[in-house]
Amino acid sequence: MCEANRRILFCSYHCFVDYTSGAAVSGMDLLRILTERGWDCRALSGSLLDTRERPVASVLERQKFAVKQLAARLLGLKVGKIPVEIFDGAMDPNERTAEGSHEFLALLEQRLEEFKPSAVITYGGFWLGRKIISRVKRRGIATVFWLRNCSYSQRNLFDGATAIIVPSRFAADFYRNRLGIACTAIPPPMDFERLLRTDIGERHVTFVNPLSTKGVYFFVRIAAVLAHRRSDIRLLVVESRGSENSLKRAGLALDRMSNLRVMPNTVDPRDFYRLTHVLLFPSLWSETFGRVAVEAMANGIPVLASRRGGVAEAVGDGGFLFDIPEKFTAESKVIPTAAEVEPWIRIIIRLWDDAAFYEEARQRCLAAAEAFRPERLAPLYEEALYRAMD
């Protein structure tokens, strides 16, 4: 395919620059990497955020984007060299009569006509996601659906997609068995320059996004055991969709936890990686991957994770994997016993006290993370895009 035809439009009603969304962060990283390799990339998205936060302007301000008002409800900015348009309308993807939704689709039609992309990358279900695929297919443009979670239950959403990319072999197997669809497994791209810490601060055992799906109830027991047995081991919880209130609802008495601190959600993950000695990832749902785990490993931070979904695939030999009993689910909201978290506690304490053991684990992390470097993953994405555009 000639250079002139390497044009990619990302389009979804999910906000392209939502730093609380792993899918959005991966999307930004993918377009950055493709742009560096000579692709002409642009993005058009809605303002729907994982946190449902409004207005979206506050999120853009936090990321220090230079934002222009392009039209009454259309914001313009750049992510690196990538032009991005954010439709900031009252757009409910569940509401077919919402005026904003139809206005967004009209914008898509204009961009398809003007930019003439050779492929459109999208994600998100609901009726609006289907309309995006339909509008693109009608023009004979390749549609690449980036399938990022295990929540899709209807095969016909993907009927118009030229190709489907998932983050792991686990996810590919899951959807082949569930919906009978064929997916290409490629790990999420990561901009290492954006996530590698440049200094190291006070050591902590870190848990990101305290939600039940992410294993907050497991963390509550781990925190309680460490507070009783080793209060010198500092704990850090990083807010995202889950917050300090999530910890309280899960039964953690924060006023009694002198060794625990909570960090507000941050645009720059290096803010907490520089303070992280060990990362906990006790996920209880079918993760299609484990982006935070790989980011930590790239920083040489040992990861303790559940062996569920695509997490084991992401961590590989770079961390410590634990089998969590099936009775613990994302919906169970049950705090495990001290005995049930004891294997986690033993490794945490050894990593904290044994410098040689820690260094060995650190080197395994760095070696495992090499597989996810952008220069290794970019050719896989290019190959998938070329196949879709043929």
mmCIF file of C-alpha atoms in Angstrom:
data_model
loop_
_atom_site.group_PDB
_atom_site.id
_atom_site.type_symbol
_atom_site.label_atom_id
_atom_site.label_comp_id
_atom_site.label_asym_id
_atom_site.label_seq_id
_atom_site.Cartn_x
_atom_site.Cartn_y
_atom_site.Cartn_z
ATOM 1 C CA MET A 1 0.000 0.000 0.000
ATOM 2 C CA CYS A 2 1.380 3.411 -0.936
ATOM 3 C CA GLU A 3 2.277 6.033 1.648
ATOM 4 C CA ALA A 4 -0.564 8.333 0.508
ATOM 5 C CA ASN A 5 -3.166 5.778 1.591
ATOM 6 C CA ARG A 6 -1.905 5.291 5.130
ATOM 7 C CA ARG A 7 -4.601 7.420 6.757
ATOM 8 C CA ILE A 8 -6.225 6.337 10.024
ATOM 9 C CA LEU A 9 -9.268 7.890 11.690
ATOM 10 C CA PHE A 10 -10.094 6.886 15.240
ATOM 11 C CA CYS A 11 -13.789 7.352 15.962
ATOM 12 C CA SER A 12 -15.809 6.473 19.078
ATOM 13 C CA TYR A 13 -18.320 8.187 21.321
ATOM 14 C CA HIS A 14 -15.887 7.355 24.178
ATOM 15 C CA CYS A 15 -13.563 10.284 24.794
ATOM 16 C CA PHE A 16 -10.244 9.767 23.037
ATOM 17 C CA VAL A 17 -8.232 11.606 25.724
ATOM 18 C CA ASP A 18 -9.819 9.994 28.803
ATOM 19 C CA TYR A 19 -6.753 9.264 30.950
ATOM 20 C CA THR A 20 -8.890 7.208 33.383
ATOM 21 C CA SER A 21 -9.579 4.695 30.610
ATOM 22 C CA GLY A 22 -6.955 2.109 29.714
ATOM 23 C CA ALA A 23 -8.560 1.764 26.276
ATOM 24 C CA ALA A 24 -8.270 5.509 25.606
ATOM 25 C CA VAL A 25 -4.673 5.658 26.827
ATOM 26 C CA SER A 26 -3.840 2.707 24.576
ATOM 27 C CA GLY A 27 -5.600 4.465 21.685
ATOM 28 C CA MET A 28 -3.510 7.588 22.158
ATOM 29 C CA ASP A 29 -0.353 5.487 22.315
ATOM 30 C CA LEU A 30 -1.291 3.557 19.164
ATOM 31 C CA LEU A 31 -1.892 6.669 17.076
ATOM 32 C CA ARG A 32 1.327 8.241 18.400
ATOM 33 C CA ILE A 33 3.314 5.164 17.379
ATOM 34 C CA LEU A 34 1.705 4.965 13.933
ATOM 35 C CA THR A 35 2.286 8.695 13.384
ATOM 36 C CA GLU A 36 5.973 8.245 14.184
ATOM 37 C CA ARG A 37 6.079 5.528 11.504
ATOM 38 C CA GLY A 38 4.648 7.817 8.830
ATOM 39 C CA TRP A 39 0.893 7.238 9.121
ATOM 40 C CA ASP A 40 -1.495 10.205 8.921
ATOM 41 C CA CYS A 41 -3.682 9.789 12.017
ATOM 42 C CA ARG A 42 -6.628 11.789 13.325
ATOM 43 C CA ALA A 43 -9.294 11.274 15.963
ATOM 44 C CA LEU A 44 -12.952 12.203 16.341
ATOM 45 C CA SER A 45 -14.633 11.237 19.592
ATOM 46 C CA GLY A 46 -17.467 12.047 21.896
ATOM 47 C CA SER A 47 -17.023 13.273 25.443
ATOM 48 C CA LEU A 48 -18.165 10.131 27.285
ATOM 49 C CA LEU A 49 -15.723 9.406 30.112
ATOM 50 C CA ASP A 50 -15.245 6.236 32.143
ATOM 51 C CA THR A 51 -15.887 8.270 35.283
ATOM 52 C CA ARG A 52 -18.974 9.909 33.687
ATOM 53 C CA GLU A 53 -17.335 13.172 34.793
ATOM 54 C CA ARG A 54 -18.693 16.411 33.376
ATOM 55 C CA PRO A 55 -17.695 18.742 31.905
ATOM 56 C CA VAL A 56 -15.044 17.167 29.708
ATOM 57 C CA ALA A 57 -13.252 20.528 29.632
ATOM 58 C CA SER A 58 -11.990 19.903 33.173
ATOM 59 C CA VAL A 59 -10.347 16.664 32.023
ATOM 60 C CA LEU A 60 -8.694 18.436 29.106
ATOM 61 C CA GLU A 61 -7.464 21.196 31.391
ATOM 62 C CA ARG A 62 -5.874 18.659 33.744
ATOM 63 C CA GLN A 63 -3.899 17.257 30.836
ATOM 64 C CA LYS A 64 -2.787 20.778 29.861
ATOM 65 C CA PHE A 65 -4.052 20.528 26.290
ATOM 66 C CA ALA A 66 -4.229 23.716 24.257
ATOM 67 C CA VAL A 67 -7.933 23.528 23.362
ATOM 68 C CA LYS A 68 -9.645 25.489 20.591
ATOM 69 C CA GLN A 69 -13.379 25.986 20.175
ATOM 70 C CA LEU A 70 -13.913 24.780 16.600
ATOM 71 C CA ALA A 71 -17.705 25.047 16.638
ATOM 72 C CA ALA A 72 -20.546 25.427 19.120
ATOM 73 C CA ARG A 73 -20.033 21.936 20.570
ATOM 74 C CA LEU A 74 -16.753 20.898 19.006
ATOM 75 C CA LEU A 75 -13.355 21.185 20.683
ATOM 76 C CA GLY A 76 -10.011 20.833 18.914
ATOM 77 C CA LEU A 77 -6.629 19.889 20.328
ATOM 78 C CA LYS A 78 -3.521 17.902 19.506
ATOM 79 C CA VAL A 79 -2.075 14.811 21.150
ATOM 80 C CA GLY A 80 1.499 15.197 20.037
ATOM 81 C CA LYS A 81 1.123 15.625 16.270
ATOM 82 C CA ILE A 82 -2.333 14.033 16.122
ATOM 83 C CA PRO A 83 -5.298 16.358 15.455
ATOM 84 C CA VAL A 84 -8.163 15.446 17.778
ATOM 85 C CA GLU A 85 -11.760 16.661 17.761
ATOM 86 C CA ILE A 86 -13.982 16.181 20.808
ATOM 87 C CA PHE A 87 -17.725 16.558 20.374
ATOM 88 C CA ASP A 88 -18.873 18.039 23.674
ATOM 89 C CA GLY A 89 -22.604 17.571 23.287
ATOM 90 C CA ALA A 90 -25.246 16.025 25.512
ATOM 91 C CA MET A 91 -24.703 12.661 23.863
ATOM 92 C CA ASP A 92 -26.193 9.580 25.501
ATOM 93 C CA PRO A 93 -25.146 6.433 23.599
ATOM 94 C CA ASN A 94 -28.192 4.632 24.993
ATOM 95 C CA GLU A 95 -30.670 7.215 23.719
ATOM 96 C CA ARG A 96 -31.478 6.875 20.027
ATOM 97 C CA THR A 97 -33.348 10.182 19.901
ATOM 98 C CA ALA A 98 -30.587 12.238 21.496
ATOM 99 C CA GLU A 99 -29.862 15.207 19.257
ATOM 100 C CA GLY A 100 -26.159 15.121 20.117
ATOM 101 C CA SER A 101 -25.798 11.546 18.902
ATOM 102 C CA HIS A 102 -27.104 12.394 15.432
ATOM 103 C CA GLU A 103 -24.960 15.523 15.306
ATOM 104 C CA PHE A 104 -21.931 13.376 16.114
ATOM 105 C CA LEU A 105 -22.752 10.981 13.261
ATOM 106 C CA ALA A 106 -23.068 13.943 10.891
ATOM 107 C CA LEU A 107 -19.575 15.042 11.940
ATOM 108 C CA LEU A 108 -18.315 11.543 11.201
ATOM 109 C CA GLU A 109 -19.785 11.698 7.701
ATOM 110 C CA GLN A 110 -18.022 15.019 7.091
ATOM 111 C CA ARG A 111 -14.654 13.690 8.264
ATOM 112 C CA LEU A 112 -14.977 10.554 6.146
ATOM 113 C CA GLU A 113 -15.635 12.738 3.123
ATOM 114 C CA GLU A 114 -12.863 15.251 3.820
ATOM 115 C CA PHE A 115 -10.100 13.053 5.240
ATOM 116 C CA LYS A 116 -10.850 9.906 3.224
ATOM 117 C CA PRO A 117 -9.222 7.493 5.704
ATOM 118 C CA SER A 118 -8.012 4.125 4.507
ATOM 119 C CA ALA A 119 -9.213 2.604 7.796
ATOM 120 C CA VAL A 120 -11.266 3.617 10.834
ATOM 121 C CA ILE A 121 -10.448 2.264 14.289
ATOM 122 C CA THR A 122 -13.336 2.205 16.752
ATOM 123 C CA TYR A 123 -14.580 0.672 19.984
ATOM 124 C CA GLY A 124 -17.763 0.834 22.034
ATOM 125 C CA GLY A 125 -21.116 -0.907 21.697
ATOM 126 C CA PHE A 126 -24.678 0.422 22.037
ATOM 127 C CA TRP A 127 -26.627 1.654 19.038
ATOM 128 C CA LEU A 128 -24.245 4.522 18.323
ATOM 129 C CA GLY A 129 -21.272 2.191 18.026
ATOM 130 C CA ARG A 130 -23.220 0.152 15.482
ATOM 131 C CA LYS A 131 -24.059 3.305 13.527
ATOM 132 C CA ILE A 132 -20.393 4.301 13.375
ATOM 133 C CA ILE A 133 -19.500 0.925 11.870
ATOM 134 C CA SER A 134 -22.442 1.092 9.461
ATOM 135 C CA ARG A 135 -21.562 4.584 8.201
ATOM 136 C CA VAL A 136 -17.932 3.605 7.628
ATOM 137 C CA LYS A 137 -18.783 0.316 5.911
ATOM 138 C CA ARG A 138 -21.249 2.055 3.596
ATOM 139 C CA ARG A 139 -18.360 4.047 2.144
ATOM 140 C CA GLY A 140 -16.266 0.925 1.585
ATOM 141 C CA ILE A 141 -13.701 1.922 4.231
ATOM 142 C CA ALA A 142 -12.052 -0.751 6.382
ATOM 143 C CA THR A 143 -13.349 -0.789 9.969
ATOM 144 C CA VAL A 144 -11.076 -2.165 12.675
ATOM 145 C CA PHE A 145 -12.942 -2.849 15.912
ATOM 146 C CA TRP A 146 -10.628 -2.670 18.929
ATOM 147 C CA LEU A 147 -12.332 -5.070 21.344
ATOM 148 C CA ARG A 148 -11.102 -4.152 24.813
ATOM 149 C CA ASN A 149 -13.242 -6.038 27.361
ATOM 150 C CA CYS A 150 -15.291 -9.200 27.824
ATOM 151 C CA SER A 151 -18.670 -7.452 28.103
ATOM 152 C CA TYR A 152 -19.936 -7.878 24.552
ATOM 153 C CA SER A 153 -22.688 -10.458 24.179
ATOM 154 C CA GLN A 154 -24.141 -9.860 20.695
ATOM 155 C CA ARG A 155 -22.330 -11.070 17.620
ATOM 156 C CA ASN A 156 -24.194 -8.841 15.152
ATOM 157 C CA LEU A 157 -22.370 -5.742 16.459
ATOM 158 C CA PHE A 158 -19.279 -7.009 14.641
ATOM 159 C CA ASP A 159 -20.961 -7.959 11.371
ATOM 160 C CA GLY A 160 -19.789 -4.755 9.685
ATOM 161 C CA ALA A 161 -16.235 -4.864 11.037
ATOM 162 C CA THR A 162 -13.466 -5.714 8.593
ATOM 163 C CA ALA A 163 -11.177 -6.880 11.392
ATOM 164 C CA ILE A 164 -11.293 -7.269 15.172
ATOM 165 C CA ILE A 165 -8.226 -6.754 17.351
ATOM 166 C CA VAL A 166 -8.083 -7.896 20.989
ATOM 167 C CA PRO A 167 -5.304 -7.382 23.569
ATOM 168 C CA SER A 168 -4.539 -11.052 24.330
ATOM 169 C CA ARG A 169 -4.848 -14.670 23.251
ATOM 170 C CA PHE A 170 -7.202 -15.101 26.208
ATOM 171 C CA ALA A 171 -9.570 -12.505 24.734
ATOM 172 C CA ALA A 172 -9.360 -14.074 21.275
ATOM 173 C CA ASP A 173 -10.243 -17.495 22.703
ATOM 174 C CA PHE A 174 -13.006 -15.981 24.833
ATOM 175 C CA TYR A 175 -14.785 -14.401 21.871
ATOM 176 C CA ARG A 176 -14.220 -17.344 19.570
ATOM 177 C CA ASN A 177 -16.006 -19.522 22.146
ATOM 178 C CA ARG A 178 -18.650 -16.974 23.146
ATOM 179 C CA LEU A 179 -19.626 -15.413 19.815
ATOM 180 C CA GLY A 180 -17.840 -17.476 17.212
ATOM 181 C CA ILE A 181 -15.864 -14.500 15.918
ATOM 182 C CA ALA A 182 -12.229 -14.502 14.806
ATOM 183 C CA CYS A 183 -9.977 -11.914 16.442
ATOM 184 C CA THR A 184 -6.339 -10.925 16.033
ATOM 185 C CA ALA A 185 -4.493 -10.788 19.371
ATOM 186 C CA ILE A 186 -2.003 -7.929 19.746
ATOM 187 C CA PRO A 187 -1.010 -6.501 23.152
ATOM 188 C CA PRO A 188 -1.848 -2.832 23.784
ATOM 189 C CA PRO A 189 0.842 -0.436 22.576
ATOM 190 C CA MET A 190 2.618 1.570 25.234
ATOM 191 C CA ASP A 191 4.613 4.754 25.010
ATOM 192 C CA PHE A 192 7.548 3.821 27.263
ATOM 193 C CA GLU A 193 8.851 7.381 27.310
ATOM 194 C CA ARG A 194 5.579 8.518 28.863
ATOM 195 C CA LEU A 195 5.500 5.948 31.654
ATOM 196 C CA LEU A 196 9.107 5.270 32.719
ATOM 197 C CA ARG A 197 9.997 6.950 35.998
ATOM 198 C CA THR A 198 13.101 9.098 36.138
ATOM 199 C CA ASP A 199 13.588 8.973 39.911
ATOM 200 C CA ILE A 200 12.524 6.809 42.860
ATOM 201 C CA GLY A 201 10.931 8.152 46.027
ATOM 202 C CA GLU A 202 9.747 6.588 49.270
ATOM 203 C CA ARG A 203 8.819 2.910 48.864
ATOM 204 C CA HIS A 204 5.179 1.749 48.835
ATOM 205 C CA VAL A 205 3.102 -1.299 48.016
ATOM 206 C CA THR A 206 0.676 0.179 45.488
ATOM 207 C CA PHE A 207 -2.892 -0.691 44.483
ATOM 208 C CA VAL A 208 -4.476 1.185 41.561
ATOM 209 C CA ASN A 209 -8.206 1.803 41.047
ATOM 210 C CA PRO A 210 -9.929 0.411 44.177
ATOM 211 C CA LEU A 211 -12.985 -1.232 42.611
ATOM 212 C CA SER A 212 -14.559 -4.596 43.379
ATOM 213 C CA THR A 213 -13.638 -5.770 39.866
ATOM 214 C CA LYS A 214 -10.013 -4.867 40.543
ATOM 215 C CA GLY A 215 -9.977 -6.762 43.851
ATOM 216 C CA VAL A 216 -10.507 -4.023 46.426
ATOM 217 C CA TYR A 217 -11.831 -6.556 48.962
ATOM 218 C CA PHE A 218 -8.650 -8.592 48.587
ATOM 219 C CA PHE A 219 -6.623 -5.441 49.084
ATOM 220 C CA VAL A 220 -8.600 -4.589 52.240
ATOM 221 C CA ARG A 221 -7.544 -7.866 53.877
ATOM 222 C CA ILE A 222 -3.935 -7.532 52.703
ATOM 223 C CA ALA A 223 -3.840 -3.993 54.114
ATOM 224 C CA ALA A 224 -5.333 -5.105 57.434
ATOM 225 C CA VAL A 225 -2.844 -7.962 57.824
ATOM 226 C CA LEU A 226 0.115 -5.735 57.010
ATOM 227 C CA ALA A 227 -1.104 -3.012 59.386
ATOM 228 C CA HIS A 228 -1.162 -5.594 62.172
ATOM 229 C CA ARG A 229 2.010 -7.501 61.287
ATOM 230 C CA ARG A 230 4.222 -5.013 59.446
ATOM 231 C CA SER A 231 3.031 -1.451 59.866
ATOM 232 C CA ASP A 232 6.423 -0.286 58.567
ATOM 233 C CA ILE A 233 5.392 -1.391 55.053
ATOM 234 C CA ARG A 234 3.785 1.662 53.483
ATOM 235 C CA LEU A 235 0.713 1.303 51.284
ATOM 236 C CA LEU A 236 -0.417 3.559 48.432
ATOM 237 C CA VAL A 237 -3.850 3.515 46.808
ATOM 238 C CA VAL A 238 -4.236 5.419 43.529
ATOM 239 C CA GLU A 239 -7.734 6.625 42.707
ATOM 240 C CA SER A 240 -9.286 6.217 39.277
ATOM 241 C CA ARG A 241 -12.897 5.166 38.788
ATOM 242 C CA GLY A 242 -12.506 3.735 42.279
ATOM 243 C CA SER A 243 -11.848 6.280 45.011
ATOM 244 C CA GLU A 244 -11.202 6.655 48.733
ATOM 245 C CA ASN A 245 -14.932 6.113 49.247
ATOM 246 C CA SER A 246 -14.577 2.712 47.563
ATOM 247 C CA LEU A 247 -12.102 1.721 50.264
ATOM 248 C CA LYS A 248 -14.488 2.837 52.994
ATOM 249 C CA ARG A 249 -17.396 0.947 51.431
ATOM 250 C CA ALA A 250 -15.216 -2.147 51.305
ATOM 251 C CA GLY A 251 -14.734 -1.893 55.076
ATOM 252 C CA LEU A 252 -11.265 -0.376 55.354
ATOM 253 C CA ALA A 253 -10.967 1.823 58.436
ATOM 254 C CA LEU A 254 -8.733 4.517 56.977
ATOM 255 C CA ASP A 255 -8.452 6.392 60.255
ATOM 256 C CA ARG A 256 -6.682 3.360 61.725
ATOM 257 C CA MET A 257 -4.282 2.913 58.812
ATOM 258 C CA SER A 258 -1.264 5.048 59.650
ATOM 259 C CA ASN A 259 0.785 3.284 56.949
ATOM 260 C CA LEU A 260 -1.664 3.994 54.081
ATOM 261 C CA ARG A 261 -2.007 7.015 51.826
ATOM 262 C CA VAL A 262 -4.421 7.736 48.980
ATOM 263 C CA MET A 263 -3.284 9.529 45.831
ATOM 264 C CA PRO A 264 -5.851 11.293 43.622
ATOM 265 C CA ASN A 265 -6.091 10.166 40.023
ATOM 266 C CA THR A 266 -3.174 11.505 38.058
ATOM 267 C CA VAL A 267 -2.610 12.217 34.376
ATOM 268 C CA ASP A 268 1.036 11.135 34.671
ATOM 269 C CA PRO A 269 1.470 7.522 35.889
ATOM 270 C CA ARG A 270 5.073 8.291 36.816
ATOM 271 C CA ASP A 271 3.656 10.170 39.803
ATOM 272 C CA PHE A 272 2.870 6.865 41.496
ATOM 273 C CA TYR A 273 5.398 4.574 39.820
ATOM 274 C CA ARG A 274 8.221 6.590 41.363
ATOM 275 C CA LEU A 275 6.736 5.738 44.789
ATOM 276 C CA THR A 276 5.996 2.088 44.012
ATOM 277 C CA HIS A 277 8.188 -0.756 45.264
ATOM 278 C CA VAL A 278 5.636 -3.509 44.653
ATOM 279 C CA LEU A 279 2.382 -3.395 42.634
ATOM 280 C CA LEU A 280 -0.719 -5.369 43.658
ATOM 281 C CA PHE A 281 -3.101 -6.482 40.889
ATOM 282 C CA PRO A 282 -5.654 -8.850 42.504
ATOM 283 C CA SER A 283 -8.205 -8.522 39.702
ATOM 284 C CA LEU A 284 -11.366 -10.584 40.090
ATOM 285 C CA TRP A 285 -12.902 -10.259 36.651
ATOM 286 C CA SER A 286 -11.999 -11.398 33.152
ATOM 287 C CA GLU A 287 -9.460 -8.749 32.259
ATOM 288 C CA THR A 288 -8.527 -8.896 28.604
ATOM 289 C CA PHE A 289 -5.033 -7.744 29.579
ATOM 290 C CA GLY A 290 -3.284 -5.978 32.450
ATOM 291 C CA ARG A 291 -1.875 -2.683 31.244
ATOM 292 C CA VAL A 292 -0.946 -1.329 34.686
ATOM 293 C CA ALA A 293 0.942 -4.548 35.436
ATOM 294 C CA VAL A 294 3.041 -4.214 32.286
ATOM 295 C CA GLU A 295 3.686 -0.521 32.959
ATOM 296 C CA ALA A 296 4.965 -1.433 36.420
ATOM 297 C CA MET A 297 7.190 -4.201 35.028
ATOM 298 C CA ALA A 298 8.640 -1.777 32.487
ATOM 299 C CA ASN A 299 9.744 0.277 35.495
ATOM 300 C CA GLY A 300 11.300 -2.789 37.128
ATOM 301 C CA ILE A 301 8.528 -2.991 39.724
ATOM 302 C CA PRO A 302 7.572 -6.543 40.824
ATOM 303 C CA VAL A 303 3.888 -7.321 40.302
ATOM 304 C CA LEU A 304 1.697 -9.609 42.416
ATOM 305 C CA ALA A 305 -1.363 -10.514 40.360
ATOM 306 C CA SER A 306 -4.294 -12.884 40.134
ATOM 307 C CA ARG A 307 -4.159 -15.597 37.511
ATOM 308 C CA ARG A 308 -7.411 -14.495 35.858
ATOM 309 C CA GLY A 309 -8.315 -13.586 32.308
ATOM 310 C CA GLY A 310 -5.527 -12.023 30.307
ATOM 311 C CA VAL A 311 -3.611 -10.863 33.391
ATOM 312 C CA ALA A 312 -1.477 -14.012 33.529
ATOM 313 C CA GLU A 313 -0.615 -13.522 29.855
ATOM 314 C CA ALA A 314 0.403 -9.910 30.442
ATOM 315 C CA VAL A 315 2.523 -10.661 33.510
ATOM 316 C CA GLY A 316 4.053 -13.886 32.175
ATOM 317 C CA ASP A 317 7.331 -14.730 33.897
ATOM 318 C CA GLY A 318 7.796 -11.142 35.013
ATOM 319 C CA GLY A 319 5.819 -11.289 38.233
ATOM 320 C CA PHE A 320 4.132 -13.426 40.861
ATOM 321 C CA LEU A 321 0.788 -15.019 39.971
ATOM 322 C CA PHE A 322 -1.758 -16.320 42.468
ATOM 323 C CA ASP A 323 -4.848 -18.482 42.083
ATOM 324 C CA ILE A 324 -7.802 -16.773 43.759
ATOM 325 C CA PRO A 325 -10.647 -19.156 44.757
ATOM 326 C CA GLU A 326 -13.618 -19.053 42.376
ATOM 327 C CA LYS A 327 -15.971 -17.986 45.171
ATOM 328 C CA PHE A 328 -14.399 -14.530 44.980
ATOM 329 C CA THR A 329 -15.953 -12.656 42.074
ATOM 330 C CA ALA A 330 -16.307 -9.047 41.023
ATOM 331 C CA GLU A 331 -19.821 -9.098 42.490
ATOM 332 C CA SER A 332 -19.228 -11.107 45.687
ATOM 333 C CA LYS A 333 -17.996 -8.232 47.882
ATOM 334 C CA VAL A 334 -16.535 -10.710 50.355
ATOM 335 C CA ILE A 335 -13.357 -9.962 52.288
ATOM 336 C CA PRO A 336 -11.057 -13.005 52.265
ATOM 337 C CA THR A 337 -9.595 -14.439 55.447
ATOM 338 C CA ALA A 338 -6.055 -13.738 56.579
ATOM 339 C CA ALA A 339 -5.144 -17.305 55.583
ATOM 340 C CA GLU A 340 -6.418 -16.743 52.047
ATOM 341 C CA VAL A 341 -4.131 -13.753 51.494
ATOM 342 C CA GLU A 342 -1.149 -15.239 53.328
ATOM 343 C CA PRO A 343 0.683 -16.261 50.097
ATOM 344 C CA TRP A 344 0.493 -12.621 48.973
ATOM 345 C CA ILE A 345 1.708 -11.399 52.373
ATOM 346 C CA ARG A 346 4.749 -13.691 52.363
ATOM 347 C CA ILE A 347 5.939 -12.432 48.961
ATOM 348 C CA ILE A 348 5.288 -8.768 49.856
ATOM 349 C CA ILE A 349 7.345 -9.066 53.034
ATOM 350 C CA ARG A 350 10.180 -10.889 51.294
ATOM 351 C CA LEU A 351 10.315 -8.307 48.500
ATOM 352 C CA TRP A 352 10.392 -5.569 51.144
ATOM 353 C CA ASP A 353 13.148 -7.149 53.279
ATOM 354 C CA ASP A 354 15.313 -9.211 50.906
ATOM 355 C CA ALA A 355 17.284 -6.958 48.559
ATOM 356 C CA ALA A 356 18.738 -9.855 46.538
ATOM 357 C CA PHE A 357 15.293 -11.425 46.062
ATOM 358 C CA TYR A 358 13.908 -8.047 45.006
ATOM 359 C CA GLU A 359 16.699 -7.456 42.485
ATOM 360 C CA GLU A 360 16.125 -10.864 40.922
ATOM 361 C CA ALA A 361 12.399 -10.061 40.609
ATOM 362 C CA ARG A 362 13.191 -6.621 39.191
ATOM 363 C CA GLN A 363 15.368 -8.072 36.451
ATOM 364 C CA ARG A 364 12.623 -10.563 35.502
ATOM 365 C CA CYS A 365 10.178 -7.657 35.196
ATOM 366 C CA LEU A 366 12.449 -5.674 32.911
ATOM 367 C CA ALA A 367 13.093 -8.702 30.714
ATOM 368 C CA ALA A 368 9.373 -9.532 30.421
ATOM 369 C CA ALA A 369 8.452 -5.924 29.589
ATOM 370 C CA GLU A 370 10.758 -5.925 26.550
ATOM 371 C CA ALA A 371 8.089 -7.849 24.610
ATOM 372 C CA PHE A 372 5.762 -4.830 24.874
ATOM 373 C CA ARG A 373 8.081 -2.152 23.551
ATOM 374 C CA PRO A 374 6.431 -0.053 20.802
ATOM 375 C CA GLU A 375 9.073 -0.953 18.231
ATOM 376 C CA ARG A 376 8.078 -4.622 18.657
ATOM 377 C CA LEU A 377 4.320 -4.100 18.611
ATOM 378 C CA ALA A 378 4.050 -1.430 15.892
ATOM 379 C CA PRO A 379 4.799 -3.851 13.005
ATOM 380 C CA LEU A 380 2.051 -6.187 14.284
ATOM 381 C CA TYR A 381 -0.507 -3.365 14.190
ATOM 382 C CA GLU A 382 0.672 -2.267 10.762
ATOM 383 C CA GLU A 383 0.335 -5.807 9.437
ATOM 384 C CA ALA A 384 -3.227 -6.072 10.839
ATOM 385 C CA LEU A 385 -4.159 -2.704 9.303
ATOM 386 C CA TYR A 386 -2.732 -3.617 5.903
ATOM 387 C CA ARG A 387 -4.702 -6.875 5.918
ATOM 388 C CA ALA A 388 -7.900 -5.001 6.753
ATOM 389 C CA MET A 389 -7.285 -2.429 4.007
ATOM 390 C CA ASP A 390 -6.607 -4.989 1.258
#
